[in-house]
């Protein structure tokens, strides 16, 4: 089985249109969410990418091309794993006629990137890009390719925000993961590219796991979180004691935040250092697995760490790492709709 | 050798007229609050596992280390379009919003099987792309692969595949229809 490495990353998110801008903004204290109107007298906070082009497709094209370039994915013959759940819904809201063919957007993406290799579009809601990473990892591990690109794409649209609002899952203020007064998620947009390669580089992707549990189609289950961790550790050849840092899903959900911690504590009685990026970039849904991993590894590489803005709920007896911990192994979780629980484990080889 | 044995099939292309009643019998109840596409997913998957001897009267023996790989050219597009229309006035109904998410069908299927494990959804024009990707990851418990479309005529075509180490395999056929042919018992991705 081949070893697989994270060889390059690109990211456009609310913090900035590329990784250096995002890190600068994070260091400067981050950004507040904007307001997204979803209907008459109805608006929700939303973390938008600071790129105000009015044409939805032109903006999507620019952002996708830019993050792929940032990830140094120069070989267009490798497998491309697109991860998205809201597709091009935002384009319809700007007055363009809805496409009957929902594959048209992934084919447009392929054309924008002049992609020649096989293209797979994975859509498992919030876990989409985590599952894309796992699929690409299998592909490289088992020798079916030497390099692959994961592209998480979740762009602004009123429909998804309205849907989450209708399900009473959104906060009306900036999200506060793990805080006592957390009141829900705030959505955001992101485009993230992760270039996976068999060529050695500092971040090795050890393994991961995806566990779907049908008991709650809209939320997480502690037992499934534990199962996800166990499977990922076994797949990655790591022990619970090896994990130095866990990037939580923790989005500010009153229900899911404690469930995630409960599930983790089954495997990690002493929790490792914790971090969440939902207060910085929002929940970027299908792009979140790739976007948060790109941001996390960049933070560690550049030794930049988000400042804690608020106290976490004392009842959790768990807080975010106040400063960058020493990290060899990290775990990056995403939980989501459809009973999805996914994680990947990375090792930093200095 | 990346060989695969086909131990179960359901080639519902289209499903029988009474498929909804047949689904209710298999589930032990009438499915509620799920869209047509997700119902087709459930019906085809349960028929396939029944054919493989891995599902009887609401009990499944699908191994925990199997991979469920669901693919479709459009997914629950009708539910999504209906929900988009609802949302023109502000908010979609929560149920419609959920029904427009393809991976909700995976949650319903996992629940129906009382199973927890790796499951994914791909949107593609080519069912064999989904098959190749699933088989490349070599899940030890094999693959439950589905190709489901609600466009008329609706179809829900499933294969239950397990890794095999036999000596000779036929090469992977060029079409899903050939894979669904009961005369084919095994194949390899190589060669």
Short mmCIF file of C-alpha atoms in Angstrom, two decimals:
data_model
loop_
_atom_site.label_atom_id
_atom_site.label_comp_id
_atom_site.label_asym_id
_atom_site.label_seq_id
_atom_site.Cartn_x
_atom_site.Cartn_y
_atom_site.Cartn_z
CA UNK A 1 0.00 0.00 0.00
CA UNK A 2 1.41 3.40 -0.99
CA UNK A 3 1.88 6.21 1.48
CA UNK A 4 -0.15 9.30 0.59
CA UNK A 5 0.70 12.90 1.35
CA UNK A 6 -1.03 16.26 1.30
CA UNK A 7 1.17 17.92 -1.28
CA UNK A 8 -0.61 21.19 -1.89
CA UNK A 9 -3.60 23.23 -0.76
CA UNK A 10 -5.65 26.10 -2.11
CA UNK A 11 -8.42 27.89 -0.24
CA UNK A 12 -10.87 30.71 -0.75
CA UNK A 13 -13.09 31.37 2.26
CA UNK A 14 -14.53 34.27 4.24
CA UNK A 15 -11.08 34.99 5.67
CA UNK A 16 -9.57 35.59 2.24
CA UNK A 17 -9.30 34.51 -1.37
CA UNK A 18 -6.12 32.53 -0.79
CA UNK A 19 -4.29 30.91 2.11
CA UNK A 20 -1.85 33.77 2.86
CA UNK A 21 -4.73 36.31 2.97
CA UNK A 22 -6.80 33.96 5.13
CA UNK A 23 -3.95 33.53 7.61
CA UNK A 24 -3.34 37.28 7.75
CA UNK A 25 -7.01 37.90 8.46
CA UNK A 26 -7.09 35.14 11.08
CA UNK A 27 -4.08 36.69 12.80
CA UNK A 28 -5.79 40.09 12.70
CA UNK A 29 -8.84 38.73 14.54
CA UNK A 30 -10.96 37.29 11.73
CA UNK A 31 -14.09 38.60 10.08
CA UNK A 32 -17.68 38.96 11.16
CA UNK A 33 -20.35 37.26 9.08
CA UNK A 34 -22.32 39.35 6.62
CA UNK A 35 -26.08 39.28 6.26
CA UNK A 36 -27.69 37.14 3.56
CA UNK A 37 -31.27 37.99 2.69
CA UNK A 38 -33.27 34.83 1.90
CA UNK A 39 -36.69 36.37 1.51
CA UNK A 40 -38.91 39.27 2.48
CA UNK A 41 -37.80 40.48 5.92
CA UNK A 42 -35.76 37.33 6.42
CA UNK A 43 -31.96 37.32 6.61
CA UNK A 44 -29.30 35.15 8.22
CA UNK A 45 -25.65 35.80 9.06
CA UNK A 46 -23.40 34.32 6.37
CA UNK A 47 -19.63 34.02 5.88
CA UNK A 48 -19.10 35.08 2.26
CA UNK A 49 -15.84 34.98 0.32
CA UNK A 50 -14.63 38.57 -0.18
CA UNK A 51 -14.96 38.49 -3.95
CA UNK A 52 -17.83 40.71 -5.07
CA UNK A 53 -18.10 39.73 -8.78
CA UNK A 54 -21.79 39.97 -9.69
CA UNK A 55 -21.88 37.13 -12.22
CA UNK A 56 -22.29 33.85 -10.29
CA UNK A 57 -20.63 31.64 -12.89
CA UNK A 58 -17.77 34.05 -13.56
CA UNK A 59 -17.09 34.22 -9.83
CA UNK A 60 -17.28 30.43 -9.46
CA UNK A 61 -14.91 29.97 -12.37
CA UNK A 62 -12.42 32.48 -11.03
CA UNK A 63 -12.45 30.99 -7.51
CA UNK A 64 -12.11 27.38 -8.69
CA UNK A 65 -9.26 28.19 -11.07
CA UNK A 66 -7.49 30.22 -8.41
CA UNK A 67 -7.59 27.58 -5.64
CA UNK A 68 -6.53 24.82 -8.01
CA UNK A 69 -3.58 26.98 -9.08
CA UNK A 70 -2.74 27.66 -5.42
CA UNK A 71 -2.64 23.91 -4.75
CA UNK A 72 -0.05 23.54 -7.56
CA UNK A 73 -2.16 20.93 -9.33
CA UNK A 74 -0.47 21.28 -12.67
CA UNK A 75 -1.15 17.79 -13.95
CA UNK A 76 -4.66 17.78 -15.44
CA UNK A 77 -4.62 14.05 -16.16
CA UNK A 78 -4.98 12.92 -12.56
CA UNK A 79 -8.31 11.97 -10.92
CA UNK A 80 -10.42 14.91 -9.76
CA UNK A 81 -12.83 14.43 -6.87
CA UNK A 82 -15.38 17.23 -6.78
CA UNK A 83 -17.26 17.62 -3.51
CA UNK A 84 -20.35 19.79 -3.43
CA UNK A 85 -23.92 19.61 -2.25
CA UNK A 86 -25.41 22.94 -3.30
CA UNK A 87 -24.04 22.75 -6.84
CA UNK A 88 -24.89 25.82 -8.91
CA UNK A 89 -28.17 26.61 -7.16
CA UNK A 90 -26.89 30.14 -6.57
CA UNK A 91 -26.76 30.75 -10.31
CA UNK A 92 -30.48 30.06 -10.67
CA UNK A 93 -31.20 32.68 -8.02
CA UNK A 94 -29.51 35.32 -10.14
CA UNK A 95 -32.10 34.82 -12.85
CA UNK A 96 -30.45 32.12 -14.95
CA UNK A 97 -32.86 29.36 -15.97
CA UNK A 98 -32.50 26.22 -13.82
CA UNK A 99 -30.68 23.39 -15.53
CA UNK A 100 -32.54 20.13 -15.86
CA UNK A 101 -29.17 18.41 -16.01
CA UNK A 102 -27.57 18.68 -12.60
CA UNK A 103 -24.30 17.28 -13.93
CA UNK A 104 -23.82 20.34 -16.07
CA UNK A 105 -22.07 22.22 -13.27
CA UNK A 106 -19.46 19.53 -12.64
CA UNK A 107 -18.88 19.38 -16.39
CA UNK A 108 -18.48 23.17 -16.49
CA UNK A 109 -15.93 22.88 -13.69
CA UNK A 110 -14.06 20.25 -15.64
CA UNK A 111 -14.00 22.53 -18.66
CA UNK A 112 -12.93 25.60 -16.66
CA UNK A 113 -10.00 23.62 -15.30
CA UNK A 114 -9.23 21.98 -18.68
CA UNK A 115 -9.31 18.70 -16.76
CA UNK A 116 -8.42 15.59 -18.74
CA UNK A 117 -8.37 12.93 -16.00
CA UNK A 118 -11.32 11.01 -14.54
CA UNK A 119 -13.79 13.15 -12.61
CA UNK A 120 -15.93 11.96 -9.69
CA UNK A 121 -18.55 14.11 -8.03
CA UNK A 122 -19.21 13.05 -4.43
CA UNK A 123 -22.23 14.56 -2.73
CA UNK A 124 -22.83 13.47 0.86
CA UNK A 125 -23.91 16.85 2.27
CA UNK A 126 -21.52 18.22 4.92
CA UNK A 127 -19.18 15.23 4.67
CA UNK A 128 -18.79 15.53 0.87
CA UNK A 129 -15.18 16.66 0.77
CA UNK A 130 -14.14 14.40 3.65
CA UNK A 131 -15.52 11.50 1.64
CA UNK A 132 -13.76 12.83 -1.45
CA UNK A 133 -10.47 12.83 0.51
CA UNK A 134 -11.11 9.24 1.62
CA UNK A 135 -11.95 8.14 -1.93
CA UNK A 136 -8.83 9.84 -3.31
CA UNK A 137 -6.76 8.30 -0.50
CA UNK A 138 -7.95 4.79 -1.44
CA UNK A 139 -7.25 5.47 -5.08
CA UNK A 140 -3.63 6.47 -4.38
CA UNK A 141 -2.98 3.94 -1.64
CA UNK A 142 -4.00 1.09 -3.88
CA UNK A 143 -1.89 2.26 -6.77
CA UNK A 144 -4.60 3.45 -9.15
CA UNK A 145 -2.97 6.89 -9.43
CA UNK A 146 0.09 8.71 -8.11
CA UNK A 147 -1.68 12.00 -7.58
CA UNK A 148 -5.28 13.23 -7.20
CA UNK A 149 -7.07 16.49 -6.55
CA UNK A 150 -9.98 17.03 -4.17
CA UNK A 151 -11.99 20.15 -4.93
CA UNK A 152 -14.61 21.22 -2.40
CA UNK A 153 -17.01 23.78 -3.81
CA UNK A 154 -19.81 25.38 -1.85
CA UNK A 155 -20.86 28.79 -3.08
CA UNK A 156 -23.34 31.41 -1.98
CA UNK A 157 -27.03 30.70 -2.45
CA UNK A 158 -30.15 31.72 -0.60
CA UNK A 159 -31.86 28.34 -0.88
CA UNK A 160 -29.47 26.37 1.33
CA UNK A 161 -29.44 29.10 3.94
CA UNK A 162 -33.25 29.25 3.87
CA UNK A 163 -33.43 25.45 4.17
CA UNK A 164 -31.20 25.39 7.24
CA UNK A 165 -33.20 28.31 8.61
CA UNK A 166 -36.46 26.42 8.06
CA UNK A 167 -34.99 23.53 10.04
CA UNK A 168 -34.22 25.95 12.89
CA UNK A 169 -30.54 25.12 12.77
CA UNK A 170 -29.12 28.63 12.32
CA UNK A 171 -27.88 31.20 14.81
CA UNK A 172 -28.77 34.84 14.37
CA UNK A 173 -25.35 35.96 15.60
CA UNK A 174 -21.77 34.95 15.02
CA UNK A 175 -21.52 31.22 15.80
CA UNK A 176 -20.07 30.18 19.15
CA UNK A 177 -19.04 26.51 19.02
CA UNK A 178 -18.98 24.87 22.46
CA UNK A 179 -20.17 28.07 24.19
CA UNK A 180 -22.89 27.85 26.82
CA UNK A 181 -25.05 30.25 24.80
CA UNK A 182 -24.43 28.64 21.41
CA UNK A 183 -27.59 28.84 19.34
CA UNK A 184 -26.87 27.19 16.01
CA UNK A 185 -24.77 27.25 12.89
CA UNK A 186 -23.82 30.06 10.56
CA UNK A 187 -23.27 28.94 7.00
CA UNK A 188 -20.47 30.11 4.76
CA UNK A 189 -18.98 29.56 1.35
CA UNK A 190 -15.62 28.08 0.47
CA UNK A 191 -13.70 26.64 -2.42
CA UNK A 192 -10.82 24.42 -1.38
CA UNK A 193 -8.36 22.27 -3.31
CA UNK A 194 -6.27 19.52 -1.73
CA UNK A 195 -3.60 17.89 -3.89
CA UNK A 196 -2.85 14.37 -2.70
CA UNK A 197 0.32 12.69 -3.90
CA UNK A 198 2.43 9.61 -3.32
CA UNK A 199 5.50 11.84 -3.32
CA UNK A 200 6.80 12.51 0.16
CA UNK A 201 5.90 15.83 1.78
CA UNK A 202 5.53 16.93 5.43
CA UNK A 203 1.84 16.03 5.89
CA UNK A 204 1.07 12.33 5.52
CA UNK A 205 -2.57 11.32 5.25
CA UNK A 206 -2.60 8.26 7.51
CA UNK A 207 -6.20 7.19 7.06
CA UNK A 208 -9.74 7.97 7.96
CA UNK A 209 -13.27 6.70 8.17
CA UNK A 210 -16.81 7.53 7.18
CA UNK A 211 -19.67 6.14 9.24
CA UNK A 212 -23.27 6.69 8.20
CA UNK A 213 -25.86 6.12 10.87
CA UNK A 214 -29.52 6.39 9.90
CA UNK A 215 -31.01 6.93 13.35
CA UNK A 216 -31.00 10.71 13.02
CA UNK A 217 -31.01 11.89 9.39
CA UNK A 218 -30.30 15.49 10.43
CA UNK A 219 -27.89 15.09 13.33
CA UNK A 220 -24.93 13.28 14.84
CA UNK A 221 -24.87 10.31 17.22
CA UNK A 222 -22.24 9.82 19.91
CA UNK A 223 -21.98 6.10 19.20
CA UNK A 224 -21.31 6.80 15.52
CA UNK A 225 -18.66 9.41 16.43
CA UNK A 226 -16.87 6.78 18.55
CA UNK A 227 -17.18 4.23 15.77
CA UNK A 228 -15.79 6.77 13.28
CA UNK A 229 -12.75 7.40 15.51
CA UNK A 230 -12.11 3.71 16.11
CA UNK A 231 -12.27 2.91 12.43
CA UNK A 232 -10.09 5.86 11.49
CA UNK A 233 -7.43 4.99 14.05
CA UNK A 234 -7.39 1.39 12.83
CA UNK A 235 -7.23 2.51 9.21
CA UNK A 236 -4.46 5.00 9.95
CA UNK A 237 -2.41 2.64 12.09
CA UNK A 238 -2.54 5.07 15.01
CA UNK A 239 -3.56 4.83 18.66
CA UNK A 240 -5.81 7.25 20.48
CA UNK A 241 -2.80 8.36 22.54
CA UNK A 242 -1.02 9.42 19.35
CA UNK A 243 -3.54 12.13 18.48
CA UNK A 244 -2.31 15.55 19.59
CA UNK A 245 -5.05 17.71 18.12
CA UNK A 246 -8.65 17.24 17.01
CA UNK A 247 -10.30 19.73 14.70
CA UNK A 248 -13.90 19.38 15.72
CA UNK A 249 -17.00 19.63 13.62
CA UNK A 250 -18.31 21.86 16.48
CA UNK A 251 -20.40 24.36 14.60
CA UNK A 252 -22.30 25.91 17.50
CA UNK A 253 -25.20 23.48 17.41
CA UNK A 254 -26.92 23.11 20.80
CA UNK A 255 -27.45 19.40 20.11
CA UNK A 256 -24.51 18.23 18.03
CA UNK A 257 -21.63 19.94 19.87
CA UNK A 258 -22.12 17.91 23.08
CA UNK A 259 -22.82 14.74 21.09
CA UNK A 260 -19.48 15.08 19.30
CA UNK A 261 -17.62 15.51 22.60
CA UNK A 262 -19.49 12.59 24.15
CA UNK A 263 -18.53 10.34 21.25
CA UNK A 264 -14.91 11.50 21.33
CA UNK A 265 -14.62 10.87 25.07
CA UNK A 266 -15.44 7.21 24.52
CA UNK A 267 -12.18 6.94 22.59
CA UNK A 268 -10.21 9.79 24.16
CA UNK A 269 -10.95 9.81 27.93
CA UNK A 270 -8.42 12.64 28.12
CA UNK A 271 -9.30 14.83 25.18
CA UNK A 272 -6.35 16.05 23.09
CA UNK A 273 -6.09 19.74 22.18
CA UNK A 274 -9.20 20.95 20.34
CA UNK A 275 -9.90 23.51 17.64
CA UNK A 276 -12.89 24.51 15.51
CA UNK A 277 -12.95 26.91 12.58
CA UNK A 278 -16.71 27.39 12.34
CA UNK A 279 -16.54 30.75 14.17
CA UNK A 280 -13.96 31.92 11.62
CA UNK A 281 -15.35 30.71 8.26
CA UNK A 282 -18.80 29.36 9.09
CA UNK A 283 -20.04 25.92 8.17
CA UNK A 284 -19.07 25.55 4.53
CA UNK A 285 -21.06 22.31 4.12
CA UNK A 286 -19.74 20.08 1.33
CA UNK A 287 -16.51 22.07 1.13
CA UNK A 288 -15.88 22.08 4.88
CA UNK A 289 -13.77 18.92 5.10
CA UNK A 290 -11.28 20.23 2.53
CA UNK A 291 -11.50 23.90 3.54
CA UNK A 292 -10.93 23.30 7.25
CA UNK A 293 -8.08 20.86 6.59
CA UNK A 294 -6.39 23.37 4.27
CA UNK A 295 -6.76 26.09 6.91
CA UNK A 296 -5.64 23.84 9.77
CA UNK A 297 -2.46 22.59 8.10
CA UNK A 298 -1.63 26.14 6.98
CA UNK A 299 -2.10 27.42 10.55
CA UNK A 300 0.26 24.75 11.88
CA UNK A 301 2.81 25.26 9.09
CA UNK A 302 2.84 29.02 9.57
CA UNK A 303 2.45 28.86 13.38
CA UNK A 304 -0.65 31.04 13.39
CA UNK A 305 -3.48 30.20 15.75
CA UNK A 306 -6.97 31.69 16.11
CA UNK A 307 -7.47 33.67 19.30
CA UNK A 308 -10.19 32.41 21.63
CA UNK A 309 -13.02 34.96 21.57
CA UNK A 310 -15.27 33.56 24.23
CA UNK A 311 -15.39 31.04 27.06
CA UNK A 312 -16.61 27.55 26.30
CA UNK A 313 -19.41 25.97 28.31
CA UNK A 314 -17.91 24.87 31.68
CA UNK A 315 -20.26 21.88 31.59
CA UNK A 316 -18.17 20.45 28.74
CA UNK A 317 -14.96 20.56 30.74
CA UNK A 318 -13.28 21.09 27.37
CA UNK A 319 -11.99 24.17 25.64
CA UNK A 320 -10.15 25.18 22.52
CA UNK A 321 -6.38 25.17 22.55
CA UNK A 322 -5.36 28.74 23.43
CA UNK A 323 -2.15 28.44 21.44
CA UNK A 324 -0.71 26.15 18.80
CA UNK A 325 0.04 22.79 20.41
CA UNK A 326 2.89 20.52 19.36
CA UNK A 327 1.30 18.39 16.67
CA UNK A 328 2.45 15.16 15.17
CA UNK A 329 -0.91 13.46 14.60
CA UNK A 330 -4.17 15.31 14.09
CA UNK A 331 -7.73 14.27 13.44
CA UNK A 332 -10.11 16.40 11.38
CA UNK A 333 -13.82 15.70 11.90
CA UNK A 334 -16.89 16.59 9.87
CA UNK A 335 -20.38 15.49 10.88
CA UNK A 336 -23.48 16.22 8.93
CA UNK A 337 -26.89 15.68 7.40
CA UNK A 338 -27.80 12.18 6.35
CA UNK A 339 -26.18 10.69 9.44
CA UNK A 340 -22.67 11.28 8.05
CA UNK A 341 -19.70 11.11 10.44
CA UNK A 342 -16.30 11.40 8.70
CA UNK A 343 -12.76 12.01 9.82
CA UNK A 344 -9.23 11.94 8.46
CA UNK A 345 -5.97 11.50 10.38
CA UNK A 346 -2.80 13.27 9.31
CA UNK A 347 0.76 12.93 10.54
CA UNK A 348 3.17 15.84 10.42
CA UNK A 349 6.65 14.68 9.54
CA UNK A 350 9.08 17.45 10.24
CA UNK B 1 -5.86 -9.71 -8.72
CA UNK B 2 -8.74 -7.32 -8.09
CA UNK B 3 -11.52 -9.86 -8.63
CA UNK B 4 -15.12 -9.52 -7.61
CA UNK B 5 -17.90 -12.03 -7.28
CA UNK B 6 -21.50 -10.97 -7.86
CA UNK B 7 -23.57 -12.57 -5.08
CA UNK B 8 -26.77 -10.58 -5.50
CA UNK B 9 -28.64 -8.47 -8.04
CA UNK B 10 -31.80 -6.52 -8.48
CA UNK B 11 -32.41 -5.30 -11.99
CA UNK B 12 -35.57 -3.25 -11.48
CA UNK B 13 -35.59 -1.50 -14.78
CA UNK B 14 -38.39 -0.51 -14.38
CA UNK B 15 -39.64 -1.79 -11.01
CA UNK B 16 -42.92 -3.75 -10.97
CA UNK B 17 -46.20 -1.82 -10.73
CA UNK B 18 -46.71 -2.84 -7.10
CA UNK B 19 -43.20 -1.90 -5.97
CA UNK B 20 -44.37 0.48 -3.27
CA UNK B 21 -46.49 -2.21 -1.63
CA UNK B 22 -43.61 -4.65 -1.96
CA UNK B 23 -41.30 -2.12 -0.27
CA UNK B 24 -43.77 -1.67 2.61
CA UNK B 25 -43.86 -5.45 3.09
CA UNK B 26 -40.07 -5.62 3.25
CA UNK B 27 -39.82 -2.72 5.66
CA UNK B 28 -42.71 -3.91 7.77
CA UNK B 29 -44.35 -0.51 7.40
CA UNK B 30 -45.18 2.05 4.75
CA UNK B 31 -42.27 4.46 4.34
CA UNK B 32 -43.21 7.98 5.39
CA UNK B 33 -41.73 11.38 4.70
CA UNK B 34 -39.25 10.22 2.11
CA UNK B 35 -39.38 11.06 -1.59
CA UNK B 36 -39.88 8.76 -4.57
CA UNK B 37 -36.17 8.59 -5.39
CA UNK B 38 -35.27 7.50 -1.85
CA UNK B 39 -38.07 4.91 -1.95
CA UNK B 40 -36.60 3.53 -5.15
CA UNK B 41 -33.20 3.37 -3.46
CA UNK B 42 -34.65 1.41 -0.54
CA UNK B 43 -36.63 -0.98 -2.69
CA UNK B 44 -33.79 -1.85 -5.05
CA UNK B 45 -31.23 -2.24 -2.26
CA UNK B 46 -33.45 -4.49 -0.17
CA UNK B 47 -34.32 -6.66 -3.18
CA UNK B 48 -30.63 -7.01 -4.00
CA UNK B 49 -29.65 -7.96 -0.46
CA UNK B 50 -32.57 -10.39 -0.38
CA UNK B 51 -31.22 -11.93 -3.57
CA UNK B 52 -27.80 -12.17 -1.93
CA UNK B 53 -29.30 -13.86 1.13
CA UNK B 54 -28.35 -10.90 3.31
CA UNK B 55 -31.80 -9.50 4.07
CA UNK B 56 -34.87 -11.19 5.43
CA UNK B 57 -37.92 -9.61 7.05
CA UNK B 58 -36.25 -6.42 8.25
CA UNK B 59 -33.00 -8.07 9.33
CA UNK B 60 -29.79 -7.56 7.42
CA UNK B 61 -26.48 -9.34 7.58
CA UNK B 62 -24.60 -6.85 5.39
CA UNK B 63 -21.10 -6.84 6.97
CA UNK B 64 -20.13 -3.73 8.93
CA UNK B 65 -17.02 -3.35 6.76
CA UNK B 66 -18.93 -3.28 3.46
CA UNK B 67 -19.25 -0.09 1.39
CA UNK B 68 -22.61 1.15 0.12
CA UNK B 69 -22.06 3.10 -3.08
CA UNK B 70 -25.13 4.80 -4.50
CA UNK B 71 -24.98 6.60 -7.82
CA UNK B 72 -27.43 8.40 -10.06
CA UNK B 73 -27.42 10.80 -13.00
CA UNK B 74 -29.78 13.23 -11.24
CA UNK B 75 -30.50 12.02 -7.72
CA UNK B 76 -33.69 13.35 -6.12
CA UNK B 77 -33.94 16.14 -8.70
CA UNK B 78 -37.74 16.30 -8.62
CA UNK B 79 -37.79 16.78 -4.85
CA UNK B 80 -35.08 19.43 -5.16
CA UNK B 81 -36.98 21.31 -7.89
CA UNK B 82 -40.19 21.19 -5.82
CA UNK B 83 -38.32 22.51 -2.81
CA UNK B 84 -36.73 25.30 -4.87
CA UNK B 85 -40.20 26.40 -5.95
CA UNK B 86 -41.35 26.39 -2.31
CA UNK B 87 -38.34 28.51 -1.39
CA UNK B 88 -39.24 31.26 -3.86
CA UNK B 89 -41.36 32.80 -1.11
CA UNK B 90 -38.59 32.65 1.47
CA UNK B 91 -38.16 29.29 3.15
CA UNK B 92 -38.63 25.76 1.81
CA UNK B 93 -40.52 23.30 3.96
CA UNK B 94 -38.05 21.33 6.09
CA UNK B 95 -39.26 18.00 4.75
CA UNK B 96 -38.90 19.11 1.13
CA UNK B 97 -35.45 20.52 1.87
CA UNK B 98 -34.32 17.19 3.30
CA UNK B 99 -35.86 15.17 0.47
CA UNK B 100 -33.83 17.19 -2.04
CA UNK B 101 -30.56 15.98 -0.41
CA UNK B 102 -29.39 12.80 -2.11
CA UNK B 103 -27.56 11.41 0.89
CA UNK B 104 -30.75 11.33 2.94
CA UNK B 105 -31.47 8.12 1.04
CA UNK B 106 -28.29 6.63 2.52
CA UNK B 107 -29.50 7.43 6.03
CA UNK B 108 -32.89 5.83 5.30
CA UNK B 109 -31.19 2.75 3.86
CA UNK B 110 -28.83 2.41 6.84
CA UNK B 111 -31.81 2.68 9.15
CA UNK B 112 -33.80 0.10 7.21
CA UNK B 113 -30.86 -2.30 7.42
CA UNK B 114 -30.12 -1.39 11.04
CA UNK B 115 -26.58 -0.97 9.71
CA UNK B 116 -23.85 1.54 10.40
CA UNK B 117 -20.88 1.96 8.08
CA UNK B 118 -19.30 3.54 5.06
CA UNK B 119 -21.78 4.81 2.50
CA UNK B 120 -21.43 7.40 -0.21
CA UNK B 121 -23.32 8.99 -3.08
CA UNK B 122 -21.96 9.95 -6.49
CA UNK B 123 -23.68 11.93 -9.21
CA UNK B 124 -22.52 10.57 -12.54
CA UNK B 125 -23.66 9.66 -16.01
CA UNK B 126 -21.64 6.46 -15.87
CA UNK B 127 -22.62 3.75 -13.38
CA UNK B 128 -19.40 1.85 -14.03
CA UNK B 129 -17.37 4.85 -12.83
CA UNK B 130 -19.05 4.45 -9.46
CA UNK B 131 -18.35 0.72 -9.55
CA UNK B 132 -14.66 1.22 -10.35
CA UNK B 133 -14.23 3.80 -7.61
CA UNK B 134 -15.98 1.59 -5.04
CA UNK B 135 -14.03 -1.53 -5.97
CA UNK B 136 -10.72 0.36 -6.03
CA UNK B 137 -11.08 1.04 -2.32
CA UNK B 138 -11.26 -2.73 -1.73
CA UNK B 139 -13.64 -2.80 1.23
CA UNK B 140 -13.22 -6.16 2.97
CA UNK B 141 -16.97 -6.64 3.33
CA UNK B 142 -17.52 -5.95 -0.35
CA UNK B 143 -19.73 -3.40 -2.05
CA UNK B 144 -23.47 -2.82 -2.31
CA UNK B 145 -23.68 -0.77 -5.48
CA UNK B 146 -26.82 1.01 -6.64
CA UNK B 147 -27.79 2.93 -9.76
CA UNK B 148 -31.12 4.68 -9.28
CA UNK B 149 -33.10 7.02 -11.48
CA UNK B 150 -36.60 8.35 -10.94
CA UNK B 151 -36.91 9.59 -14.53
CA UNK B 152 -39.53 7.64 -16.45
CA UNK B 153 -39.09 4.76 -16.83
CA UNK B 154 -37.76 4.65 -13.27
CA UNK B 155 -35.02 2.19 -12.43
CA UNK B 156 -33.26 0.86 -9.36
CA UNK B 157 -30.43 -1.49 -10.29
CA UNK B 158 -28.21 -2.96 -7.62
CA UNK B 159 -25.31 -5.36 -7.32
CA UNK B 160 -23.86 -7.01 -4.25
CA UNK B 161 -20.18 -7.61 -4.82
CA UNK B 162 -17.65 -9.41 -2.65
CA UNK B 163 -13.87 -9.61 -3.13
CA UNK B 164 -12.84 -12.88 -4.70
CA UNK B 165 -9.53 -14.61 -5.16
CA UNK B 166 -10.45 -17.16 -7.79
CA UNK B 167 -8.06 -17.92 -10.58
CA UNK B 168 -9.76 -16.43 -13.60
CA UNK B 169 -12.16 -13.60 -13.99
CA UNK B 170 -13.93 -12.11 -16.94
CA UNK B 171 -12.95 -8.51 -17.63
CA UNK B 172 -15.38 -5.86 -16.40
CA UNK B 173 -18.14 -5.57 -19.01
CA UNK B 174 -18.66 -2.29 -20.80
CA UNK B 175 -22.20 -1.66 -19.58
CA UNK B 176 -24.35 -2.00 -16.49
CA UNK B 177 -26.81 -4.07 -18.50
CA UNK B 178 -24.14 -6.70 -19.10
CA UNK B 179 -23.26 -6.73 -15.41
CA UNK B 180 -26.91 -7.29 -14.60
CA UNK B 181 -26.98 -10.38 -16.81
CA UNK B 182 -27.24 -13.36 -14.46
CA UNK B 183 -24.84 -15.38 -16.58
CA UNK B 184 -21.99 -13.21 -15.30
CA UNK B 185 -20.84 -14.27 -11.84
CA UNK B 186 -17.55 -12.49 -11.45
CA UNK B 187 -15.27 -9.91 -13.05
CA UNK B 188 -11.98 -8.14 -12.60
CA UNK B 189 -11.15 -4.47 -12.94
CA UNK B 190 -7.77 -5.36 -14.37
CA UNK B 191 -6.83 -6.45 -17.83
#
